[in-house]
PDB file of C-alpha atoms in Angstrom:
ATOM      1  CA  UNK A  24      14.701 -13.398   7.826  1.00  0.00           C
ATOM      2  CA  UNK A  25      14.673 -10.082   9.575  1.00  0.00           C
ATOM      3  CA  UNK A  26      12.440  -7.234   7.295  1.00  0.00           C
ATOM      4  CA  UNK A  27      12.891  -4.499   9.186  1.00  0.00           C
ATOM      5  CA  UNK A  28      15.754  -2.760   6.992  1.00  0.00           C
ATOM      6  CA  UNK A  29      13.850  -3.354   3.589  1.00  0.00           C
ATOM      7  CA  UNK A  30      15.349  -1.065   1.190  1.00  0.00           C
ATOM      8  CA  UNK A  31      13.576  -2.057  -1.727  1.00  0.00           C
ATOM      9  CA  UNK A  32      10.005  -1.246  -1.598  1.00  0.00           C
ATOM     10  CA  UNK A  33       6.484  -2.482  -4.075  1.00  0.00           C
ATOM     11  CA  UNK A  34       4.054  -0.077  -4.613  1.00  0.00           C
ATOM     12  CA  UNK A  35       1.242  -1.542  -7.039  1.00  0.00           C
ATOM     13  CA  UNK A  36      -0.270   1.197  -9.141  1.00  0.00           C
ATOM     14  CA  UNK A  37      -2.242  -0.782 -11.399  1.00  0.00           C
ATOM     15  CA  UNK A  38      -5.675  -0.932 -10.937  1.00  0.00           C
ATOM     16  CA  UNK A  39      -8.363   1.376 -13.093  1.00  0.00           C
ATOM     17  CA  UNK A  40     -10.272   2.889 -10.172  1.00  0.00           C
ATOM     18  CA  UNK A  41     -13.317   3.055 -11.457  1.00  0.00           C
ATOM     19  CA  UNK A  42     -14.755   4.819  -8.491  1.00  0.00           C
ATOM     20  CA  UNK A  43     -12.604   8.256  -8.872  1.00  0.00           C
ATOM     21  CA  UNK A  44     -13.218   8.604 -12.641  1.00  0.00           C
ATOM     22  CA  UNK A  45     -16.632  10.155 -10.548  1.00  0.00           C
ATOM     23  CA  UNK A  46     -14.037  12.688  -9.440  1.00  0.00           C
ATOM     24  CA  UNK A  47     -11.837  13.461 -12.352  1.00  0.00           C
ATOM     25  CA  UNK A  48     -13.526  12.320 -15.176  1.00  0.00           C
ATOM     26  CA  UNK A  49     -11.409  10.247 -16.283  1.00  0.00           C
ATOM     27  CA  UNK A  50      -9.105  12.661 -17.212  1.00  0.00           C
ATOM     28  CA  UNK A  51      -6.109  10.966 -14.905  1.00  0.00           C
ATOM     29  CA  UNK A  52      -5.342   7.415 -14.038  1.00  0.00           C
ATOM     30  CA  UNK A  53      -5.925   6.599 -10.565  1.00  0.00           C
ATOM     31  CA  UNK A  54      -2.451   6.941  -9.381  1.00  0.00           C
ATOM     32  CA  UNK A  55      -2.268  10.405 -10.619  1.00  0.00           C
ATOM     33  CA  UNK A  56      -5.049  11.798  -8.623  1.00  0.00           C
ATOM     34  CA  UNK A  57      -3.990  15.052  -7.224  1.00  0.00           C
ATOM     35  CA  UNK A  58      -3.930  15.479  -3.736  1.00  0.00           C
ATOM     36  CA  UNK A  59      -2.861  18.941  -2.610  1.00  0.00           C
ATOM     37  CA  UNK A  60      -1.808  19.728  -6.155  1.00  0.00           C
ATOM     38  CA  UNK A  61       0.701  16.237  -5.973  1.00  0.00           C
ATOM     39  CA  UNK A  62      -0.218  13.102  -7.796  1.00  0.00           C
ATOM     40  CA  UNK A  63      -0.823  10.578  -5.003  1.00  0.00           C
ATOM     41  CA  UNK A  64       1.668   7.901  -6.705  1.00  0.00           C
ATOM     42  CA  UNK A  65       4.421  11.034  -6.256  1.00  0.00           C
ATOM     43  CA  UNK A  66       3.225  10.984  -2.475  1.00  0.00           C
ATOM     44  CA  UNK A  67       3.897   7.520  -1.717  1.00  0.00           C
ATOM     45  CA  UNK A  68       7.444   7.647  -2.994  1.00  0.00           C
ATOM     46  CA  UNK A  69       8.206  10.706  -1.782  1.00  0.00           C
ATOM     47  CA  UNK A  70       6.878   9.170   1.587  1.00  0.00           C
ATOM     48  CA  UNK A  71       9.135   5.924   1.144  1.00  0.00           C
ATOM     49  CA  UNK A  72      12.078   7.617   0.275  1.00  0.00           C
ATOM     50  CA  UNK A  73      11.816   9.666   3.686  1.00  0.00           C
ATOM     51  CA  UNK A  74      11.241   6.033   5.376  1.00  0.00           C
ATOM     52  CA  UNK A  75      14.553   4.996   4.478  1.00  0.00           C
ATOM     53  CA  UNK A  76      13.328   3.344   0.564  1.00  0.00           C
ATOM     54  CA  UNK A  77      16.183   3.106  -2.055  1.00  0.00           C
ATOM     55  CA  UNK A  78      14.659   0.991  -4.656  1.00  0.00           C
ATOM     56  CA  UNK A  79      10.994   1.387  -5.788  1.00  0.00           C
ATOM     57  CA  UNK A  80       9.633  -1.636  -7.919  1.00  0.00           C
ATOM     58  CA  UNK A  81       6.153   0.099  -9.143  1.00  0.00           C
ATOM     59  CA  UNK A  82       3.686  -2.291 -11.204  1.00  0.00           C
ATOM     60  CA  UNK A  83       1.585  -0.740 -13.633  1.00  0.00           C
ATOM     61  CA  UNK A  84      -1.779  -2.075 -15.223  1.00  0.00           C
ATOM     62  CA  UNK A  85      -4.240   0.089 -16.385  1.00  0.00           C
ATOM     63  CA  UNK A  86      -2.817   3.257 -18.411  1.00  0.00           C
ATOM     64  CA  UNK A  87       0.541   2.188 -17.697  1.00  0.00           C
ATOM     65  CA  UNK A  88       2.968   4.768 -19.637  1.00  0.00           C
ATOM     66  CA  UNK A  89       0.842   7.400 -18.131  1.00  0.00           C
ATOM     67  CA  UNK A  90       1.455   5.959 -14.649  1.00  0.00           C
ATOM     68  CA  UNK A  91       5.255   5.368 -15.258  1.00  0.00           C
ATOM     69  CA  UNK A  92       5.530   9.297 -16.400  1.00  0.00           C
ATOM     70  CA  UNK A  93       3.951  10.539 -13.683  1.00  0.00           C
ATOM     71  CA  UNK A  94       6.148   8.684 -11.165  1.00  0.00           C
ATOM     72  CA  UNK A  95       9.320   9.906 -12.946  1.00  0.00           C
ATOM     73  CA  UNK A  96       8.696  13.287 -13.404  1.00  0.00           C
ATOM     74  CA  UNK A  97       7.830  13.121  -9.413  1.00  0.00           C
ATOM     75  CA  UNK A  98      10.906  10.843  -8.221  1.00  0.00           C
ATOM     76  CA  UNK A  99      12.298  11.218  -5.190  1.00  0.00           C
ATOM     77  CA  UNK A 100      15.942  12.072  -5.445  1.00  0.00           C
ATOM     78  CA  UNK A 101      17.942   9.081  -4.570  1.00  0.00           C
ATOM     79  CA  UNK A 102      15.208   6.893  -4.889  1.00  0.00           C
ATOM     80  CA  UNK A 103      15.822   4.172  -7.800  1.00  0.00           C
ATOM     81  CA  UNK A 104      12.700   3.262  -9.963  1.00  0.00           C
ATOM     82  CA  UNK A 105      11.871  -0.676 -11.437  1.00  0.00           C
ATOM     83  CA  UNK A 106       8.734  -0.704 -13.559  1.00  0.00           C
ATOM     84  CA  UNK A 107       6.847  -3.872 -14.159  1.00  0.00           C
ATOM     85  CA  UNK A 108       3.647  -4.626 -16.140  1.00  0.00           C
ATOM     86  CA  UNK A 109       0.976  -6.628 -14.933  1.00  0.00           C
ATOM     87  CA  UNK A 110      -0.591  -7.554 -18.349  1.00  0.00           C
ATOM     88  CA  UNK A 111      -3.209  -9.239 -15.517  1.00  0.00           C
ATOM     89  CA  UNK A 112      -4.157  -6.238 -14.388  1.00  0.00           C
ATOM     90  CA  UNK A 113      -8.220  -6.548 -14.179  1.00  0.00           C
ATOM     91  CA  UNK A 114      -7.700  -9.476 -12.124  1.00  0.00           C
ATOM     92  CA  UNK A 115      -7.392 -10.016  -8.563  1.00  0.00           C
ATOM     93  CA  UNK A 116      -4.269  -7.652  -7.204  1.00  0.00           C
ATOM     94  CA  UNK A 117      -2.348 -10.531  -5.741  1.00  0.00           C
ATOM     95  CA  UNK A 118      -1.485 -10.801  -9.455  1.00  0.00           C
ATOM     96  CA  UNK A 119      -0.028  -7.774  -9.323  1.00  0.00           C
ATOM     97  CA  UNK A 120       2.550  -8.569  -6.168  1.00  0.00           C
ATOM     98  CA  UNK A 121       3.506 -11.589  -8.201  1.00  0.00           C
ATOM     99  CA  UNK A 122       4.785  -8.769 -11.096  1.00  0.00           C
ATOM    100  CA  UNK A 123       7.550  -7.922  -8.881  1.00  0.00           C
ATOM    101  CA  UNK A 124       8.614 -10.971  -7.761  1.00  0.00           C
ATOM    102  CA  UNK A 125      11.625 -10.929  -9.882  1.00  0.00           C
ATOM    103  CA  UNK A 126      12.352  -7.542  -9.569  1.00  0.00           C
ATOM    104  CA  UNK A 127      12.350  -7.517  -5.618  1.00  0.00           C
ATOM    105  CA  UNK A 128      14.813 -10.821  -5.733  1.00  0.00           C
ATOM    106  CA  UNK A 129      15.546 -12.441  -2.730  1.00  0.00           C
ATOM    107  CA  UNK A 130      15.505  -9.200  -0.530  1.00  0.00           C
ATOM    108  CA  UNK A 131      13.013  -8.050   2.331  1.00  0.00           C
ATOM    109  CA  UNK A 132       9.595  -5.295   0.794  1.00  0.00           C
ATOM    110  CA  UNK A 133       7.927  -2.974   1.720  1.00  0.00           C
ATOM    111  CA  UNK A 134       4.581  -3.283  -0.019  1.00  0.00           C
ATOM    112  CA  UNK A 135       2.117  -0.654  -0.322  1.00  0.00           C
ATOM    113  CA  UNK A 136      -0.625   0.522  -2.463  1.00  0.00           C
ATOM    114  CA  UNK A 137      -0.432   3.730  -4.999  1.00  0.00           C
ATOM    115  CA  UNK A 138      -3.837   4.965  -3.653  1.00  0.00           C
ATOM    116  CA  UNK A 139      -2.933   4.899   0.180  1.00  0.00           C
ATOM    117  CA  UNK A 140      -1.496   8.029   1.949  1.00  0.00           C
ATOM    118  CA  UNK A 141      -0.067   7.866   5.380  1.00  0.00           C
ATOM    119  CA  UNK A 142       2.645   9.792   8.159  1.00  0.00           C
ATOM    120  CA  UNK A 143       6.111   8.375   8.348  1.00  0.00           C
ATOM    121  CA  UNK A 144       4.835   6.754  11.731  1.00  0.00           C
ATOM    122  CA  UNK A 145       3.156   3.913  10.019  1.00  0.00           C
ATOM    123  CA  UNK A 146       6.621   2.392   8.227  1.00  0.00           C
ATOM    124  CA  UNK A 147       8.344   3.472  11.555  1.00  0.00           C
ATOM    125  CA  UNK A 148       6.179   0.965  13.759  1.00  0.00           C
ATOM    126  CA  UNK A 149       6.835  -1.663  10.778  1.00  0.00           C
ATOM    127  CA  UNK A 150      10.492  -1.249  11.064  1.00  0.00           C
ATOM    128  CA  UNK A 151      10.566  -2.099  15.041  1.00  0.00           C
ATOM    129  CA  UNK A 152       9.861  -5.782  13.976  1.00  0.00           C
ATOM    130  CA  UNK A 153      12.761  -8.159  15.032  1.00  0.00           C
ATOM    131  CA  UNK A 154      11.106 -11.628  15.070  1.00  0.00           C
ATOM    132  CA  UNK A 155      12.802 -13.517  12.353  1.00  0.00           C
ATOM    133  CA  UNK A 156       9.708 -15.813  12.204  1.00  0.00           C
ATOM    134  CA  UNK A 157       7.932 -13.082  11.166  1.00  0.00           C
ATOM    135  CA  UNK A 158       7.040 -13.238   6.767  1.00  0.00           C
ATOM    136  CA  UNK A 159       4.212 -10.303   6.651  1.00  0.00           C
ATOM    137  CA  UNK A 160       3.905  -7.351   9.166  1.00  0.00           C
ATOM    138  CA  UNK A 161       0.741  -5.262   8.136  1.00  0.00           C
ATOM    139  CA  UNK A 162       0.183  -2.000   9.975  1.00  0.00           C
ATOM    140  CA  UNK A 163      -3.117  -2.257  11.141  1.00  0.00           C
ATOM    141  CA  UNK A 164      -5.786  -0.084  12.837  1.00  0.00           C
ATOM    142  CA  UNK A 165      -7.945  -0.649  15.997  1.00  0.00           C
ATOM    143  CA  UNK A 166      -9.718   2.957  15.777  1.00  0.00           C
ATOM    144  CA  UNK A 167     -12.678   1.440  14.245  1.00  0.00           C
ATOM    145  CA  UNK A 168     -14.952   4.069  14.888  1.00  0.00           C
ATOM    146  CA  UNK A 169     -12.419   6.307  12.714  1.00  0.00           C
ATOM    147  CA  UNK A 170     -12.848   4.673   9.526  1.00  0.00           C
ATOM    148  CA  UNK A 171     -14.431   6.322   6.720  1.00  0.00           C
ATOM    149  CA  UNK A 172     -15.715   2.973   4.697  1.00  0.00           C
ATOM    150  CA  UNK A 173     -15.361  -0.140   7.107  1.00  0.00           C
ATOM    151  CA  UNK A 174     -17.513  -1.425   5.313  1.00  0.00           C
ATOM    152  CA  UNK A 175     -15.499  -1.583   2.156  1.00  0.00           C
ATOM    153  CA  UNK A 176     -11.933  -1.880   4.018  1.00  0.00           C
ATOM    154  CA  UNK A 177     -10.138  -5.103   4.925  1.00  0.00           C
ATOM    155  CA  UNK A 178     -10.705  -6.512   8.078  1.00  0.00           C
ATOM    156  CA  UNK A 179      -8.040  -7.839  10.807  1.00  0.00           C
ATOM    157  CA  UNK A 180      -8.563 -10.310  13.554  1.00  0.00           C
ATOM    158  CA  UNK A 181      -5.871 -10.806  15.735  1.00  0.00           C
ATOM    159  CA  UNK A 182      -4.726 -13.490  18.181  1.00  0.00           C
ATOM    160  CA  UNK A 183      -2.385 -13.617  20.852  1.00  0.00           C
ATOM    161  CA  UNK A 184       1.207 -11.676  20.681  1.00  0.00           C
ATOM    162  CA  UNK A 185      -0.662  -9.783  17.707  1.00  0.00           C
ATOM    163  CA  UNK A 186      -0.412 -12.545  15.553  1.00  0.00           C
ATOM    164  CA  UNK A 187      -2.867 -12.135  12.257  1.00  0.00           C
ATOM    165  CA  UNK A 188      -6.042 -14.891  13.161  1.00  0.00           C
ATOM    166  CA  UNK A 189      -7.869 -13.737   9.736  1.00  0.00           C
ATOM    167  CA  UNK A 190      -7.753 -11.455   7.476  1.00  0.00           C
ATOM    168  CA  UNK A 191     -10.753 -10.466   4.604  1.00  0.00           C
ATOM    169  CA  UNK A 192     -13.307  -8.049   3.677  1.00  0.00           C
ATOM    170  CA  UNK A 193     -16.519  -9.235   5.716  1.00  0.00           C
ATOM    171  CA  UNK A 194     -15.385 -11.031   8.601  1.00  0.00           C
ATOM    172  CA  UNK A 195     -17.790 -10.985  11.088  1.00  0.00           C
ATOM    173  CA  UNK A 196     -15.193 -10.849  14.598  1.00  0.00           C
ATOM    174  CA  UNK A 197     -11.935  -8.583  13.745  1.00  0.00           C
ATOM    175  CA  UNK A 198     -10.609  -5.934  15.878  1.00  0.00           C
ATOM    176  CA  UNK A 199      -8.228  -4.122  13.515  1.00  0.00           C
ATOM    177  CA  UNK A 200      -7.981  -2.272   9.710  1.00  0.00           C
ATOM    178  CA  UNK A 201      -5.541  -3.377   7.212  1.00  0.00           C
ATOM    179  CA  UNK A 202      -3.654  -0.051   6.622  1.00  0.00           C
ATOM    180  CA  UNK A 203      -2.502  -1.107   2.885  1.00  0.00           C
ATOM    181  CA  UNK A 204       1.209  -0.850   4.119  1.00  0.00           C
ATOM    182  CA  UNK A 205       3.009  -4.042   4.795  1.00  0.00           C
ATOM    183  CA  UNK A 206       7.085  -5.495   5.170  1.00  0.00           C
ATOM    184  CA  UNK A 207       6.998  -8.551   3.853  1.00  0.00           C
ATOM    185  CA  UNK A 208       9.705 -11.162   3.308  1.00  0.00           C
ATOM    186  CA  UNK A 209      10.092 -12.851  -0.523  1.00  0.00           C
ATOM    187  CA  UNK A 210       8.166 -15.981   1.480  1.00  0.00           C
ATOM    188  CA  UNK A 211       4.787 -13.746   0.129  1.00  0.00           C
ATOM    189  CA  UNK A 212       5.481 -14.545  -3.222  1.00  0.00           C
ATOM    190  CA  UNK A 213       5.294 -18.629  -2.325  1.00  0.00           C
ATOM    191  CA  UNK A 214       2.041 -18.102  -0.515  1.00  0.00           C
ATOM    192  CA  UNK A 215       0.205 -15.931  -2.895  1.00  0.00           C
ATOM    193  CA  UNK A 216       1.185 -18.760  -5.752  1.00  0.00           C
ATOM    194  CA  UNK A 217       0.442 -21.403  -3.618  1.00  0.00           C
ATOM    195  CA  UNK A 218      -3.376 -20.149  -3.093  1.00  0.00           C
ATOM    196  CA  UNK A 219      -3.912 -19.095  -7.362  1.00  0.00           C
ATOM    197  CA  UNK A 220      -7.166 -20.799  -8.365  1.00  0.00           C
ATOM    198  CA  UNK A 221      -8.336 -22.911 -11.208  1.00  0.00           C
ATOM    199  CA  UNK A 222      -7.719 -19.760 -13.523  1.00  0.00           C
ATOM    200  CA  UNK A 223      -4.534 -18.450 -11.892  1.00  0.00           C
ATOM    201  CA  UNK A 224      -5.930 -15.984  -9.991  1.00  0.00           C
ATOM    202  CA  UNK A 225      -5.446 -14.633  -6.158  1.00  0.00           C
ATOM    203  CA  UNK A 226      -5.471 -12.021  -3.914  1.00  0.00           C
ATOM    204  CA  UNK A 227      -3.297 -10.635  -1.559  1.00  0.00           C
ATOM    205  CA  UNK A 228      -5.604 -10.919   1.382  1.00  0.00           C
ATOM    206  CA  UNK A 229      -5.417 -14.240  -0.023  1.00  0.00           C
ATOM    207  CA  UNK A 230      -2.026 -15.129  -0.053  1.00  0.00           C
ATOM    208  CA  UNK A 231      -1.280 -12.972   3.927  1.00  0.00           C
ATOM    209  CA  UNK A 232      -4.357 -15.583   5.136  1.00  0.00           C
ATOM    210  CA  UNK A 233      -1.691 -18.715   3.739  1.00  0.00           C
ATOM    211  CA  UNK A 234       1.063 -16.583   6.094  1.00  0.00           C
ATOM    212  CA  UNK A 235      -0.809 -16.366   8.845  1.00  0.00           C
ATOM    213  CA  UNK A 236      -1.948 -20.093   8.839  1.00  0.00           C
ATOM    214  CA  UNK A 237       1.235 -20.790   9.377  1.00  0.00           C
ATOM    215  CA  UNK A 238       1.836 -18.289  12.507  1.00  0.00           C
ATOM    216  CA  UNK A 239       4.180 -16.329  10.718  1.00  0.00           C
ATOM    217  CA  UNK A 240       2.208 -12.841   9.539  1.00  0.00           C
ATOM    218  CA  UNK A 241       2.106 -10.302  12.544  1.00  0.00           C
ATOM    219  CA  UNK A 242      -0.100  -6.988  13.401  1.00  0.00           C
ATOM    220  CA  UNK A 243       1.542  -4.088  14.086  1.00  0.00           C
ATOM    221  CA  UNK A 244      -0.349  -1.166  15.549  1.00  0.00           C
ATOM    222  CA  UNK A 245      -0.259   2.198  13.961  1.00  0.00           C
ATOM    223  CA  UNK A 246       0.628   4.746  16.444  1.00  0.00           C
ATOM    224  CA  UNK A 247      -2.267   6.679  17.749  1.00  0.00           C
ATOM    225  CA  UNK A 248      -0.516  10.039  16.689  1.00  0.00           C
ATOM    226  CA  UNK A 249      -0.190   8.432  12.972  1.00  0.00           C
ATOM    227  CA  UNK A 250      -2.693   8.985  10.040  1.00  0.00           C
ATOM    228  CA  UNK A 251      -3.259   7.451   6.629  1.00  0.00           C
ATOM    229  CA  UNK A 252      -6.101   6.965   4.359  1.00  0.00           C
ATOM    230  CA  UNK A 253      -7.218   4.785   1.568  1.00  0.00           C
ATOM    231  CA  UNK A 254      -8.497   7.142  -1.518  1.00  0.00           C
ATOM    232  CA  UNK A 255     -11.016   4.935  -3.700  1.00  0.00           C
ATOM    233  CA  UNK A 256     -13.644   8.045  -3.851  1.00  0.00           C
ATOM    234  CA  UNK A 257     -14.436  11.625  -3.648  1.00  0.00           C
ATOM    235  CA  UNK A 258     -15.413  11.839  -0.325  1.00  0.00           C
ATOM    236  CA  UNK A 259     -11.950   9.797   0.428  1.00  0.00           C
ATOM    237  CA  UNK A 260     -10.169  12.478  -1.099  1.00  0.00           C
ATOM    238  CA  UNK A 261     -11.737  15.027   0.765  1.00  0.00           C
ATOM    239  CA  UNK A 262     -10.655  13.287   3.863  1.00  0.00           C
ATOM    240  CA  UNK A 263      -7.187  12.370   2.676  1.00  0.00           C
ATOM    241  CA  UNK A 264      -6.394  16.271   1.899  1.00  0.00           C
ATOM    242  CA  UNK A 265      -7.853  17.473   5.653  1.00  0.00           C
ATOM    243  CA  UNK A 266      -5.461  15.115   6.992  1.00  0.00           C
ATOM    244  CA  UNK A 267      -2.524  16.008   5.183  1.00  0.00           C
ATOM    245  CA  UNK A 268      -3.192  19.583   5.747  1.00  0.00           C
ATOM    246  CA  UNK A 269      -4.067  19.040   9.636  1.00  0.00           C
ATOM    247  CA  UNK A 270      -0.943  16.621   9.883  1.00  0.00           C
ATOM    248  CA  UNK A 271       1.983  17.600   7.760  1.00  0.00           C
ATOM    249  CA  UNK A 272       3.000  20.826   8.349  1.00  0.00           C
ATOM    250  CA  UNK A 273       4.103  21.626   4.445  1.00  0.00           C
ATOM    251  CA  UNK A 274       1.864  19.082   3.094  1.00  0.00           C
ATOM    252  CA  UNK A 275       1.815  21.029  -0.250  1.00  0.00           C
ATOM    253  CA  UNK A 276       5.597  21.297  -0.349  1.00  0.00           C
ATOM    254  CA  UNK A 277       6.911  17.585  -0.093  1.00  0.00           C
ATOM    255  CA  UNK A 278       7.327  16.883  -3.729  1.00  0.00           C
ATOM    256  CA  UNK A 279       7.740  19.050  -6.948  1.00  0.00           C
ATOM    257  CA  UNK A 280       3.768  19.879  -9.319  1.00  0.00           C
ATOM    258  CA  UNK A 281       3.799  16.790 -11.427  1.00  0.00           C
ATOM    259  CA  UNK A 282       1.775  16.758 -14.492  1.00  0.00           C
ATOM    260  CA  UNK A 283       0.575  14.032 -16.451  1.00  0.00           C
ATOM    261  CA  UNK A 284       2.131  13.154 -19.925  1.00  0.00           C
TER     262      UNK A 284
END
């Protein structure tokens, strides 16, 4: 299956994050954390949309109908919104790409996190793919000595024609970041099932690994002019606001003030 024309993207926004309640209090779920006066969730769909999105399956968790208003009142025009629930929220997230599984259907993702900001370059290197033995692309990083929190971010190692080798928090030997941002064909949903423990539980590092045992999950470098950022913490925040101010020339004019129901 070819992925590069996914229409139909996955954007899981349903994890607590614990670690910016330090920031906010508590006051806001995670996914709408302002960033330059926008809820970040209102960011990434705004940011699909202009990638050439349609369809938007978002999967909630933790203070869902919060979540879900936010991302309405913010919607892109033109851009279609699916909400699912994963009731299995607290578990591991691969839980939460199995959520959309029915939603998605039978069609090519793209699959990206509610807490990750990045330039339009990112999904534009992901949609020069062509292989059709290619299940998972991941936009990676090799700037390692850019990264605010390597030690907390997902680890890459590649292998020859930028095939994905491993992929994990902790490897020892990997040359590359796992942006957050993937296109994926439905063959995901297969491997992430296929690697569910004892209690039904799996990641999505997890389920990419099962890909990429069988050749078929590929890195794709970001471009060297693109930017994103992972926001899990103040000080990412801090860093994912500089960017977007130093980067997008009307970074605080890209969606409409959103504010939480």
């Amino acid at each position: 299956m070819e992925i590069a024309g996914a229409e139909t993207a996955v954007v899981i926004a349903a994890g607590a994050g614990r670690r910016m309640r330090e920031t906010n209090g508590g006051a806001r779920p995670k996914p709408a954390t302002l960033v330059v006066g926008i809820p970040i969730v209102v960011r990434v769909l705004w940011r699909l949309a202009e990638t050439g999105v349609r369809r938007a399956v978002v999967v909630t968790g933790c203070r869902a109908p919060e979540v879900e208003a936010t991302a309405r009142a913010g919607r892109p025009p033109g851009l279609e919104l699916v909400f699912v629930h994963n009731e299995g929220w607290e578990r591991q997230n691969g839980l939460s790409v199995l959520a959309a599984r029915h939603a998605v259907g039978g069609a090519p993702f793209v699959l990206t996190m509610a807490d990750h900001l990045y330039s339009p370059l990112v999904i534009e290197a992901l949609r020069t793919v062509r292989a059709r033995d290619v299940d998972v692309a991941l936009a990676v990083d090799r700037r390692l000595n850019e990264i605010g929190d390597i030690d907390d971010a997902t680890r890459v190692r590649t292998g020859a024609g930028g095939r994905i080798a491993e992929i994990g928090k902790g490897l020892p030997a990997y040359d590359a970041i796992d942006t957050g941002v993937f296109l994926c064909a439905p063959a995901l949903f297969d491997a992430i099932e296929g690697e569910r423990d004892a209690s039904g539980d799996c990641s999505l590092s997890q389920g990419v690994a099962r890909v990429a045992q069988g050749g078929r999950a590929l890195a794709v470098d970001v471009p060297k002019e693109a930017w994103w950022q992972d926001v899990d913490n103040a000080a990412d925040l801090a860093r994912a606001e500089r960017k977007l101010l130093r980067y997008e020339a009307v970074a605080a004019h890209v969606a409409p003030t959103v504010q939480v129901a």
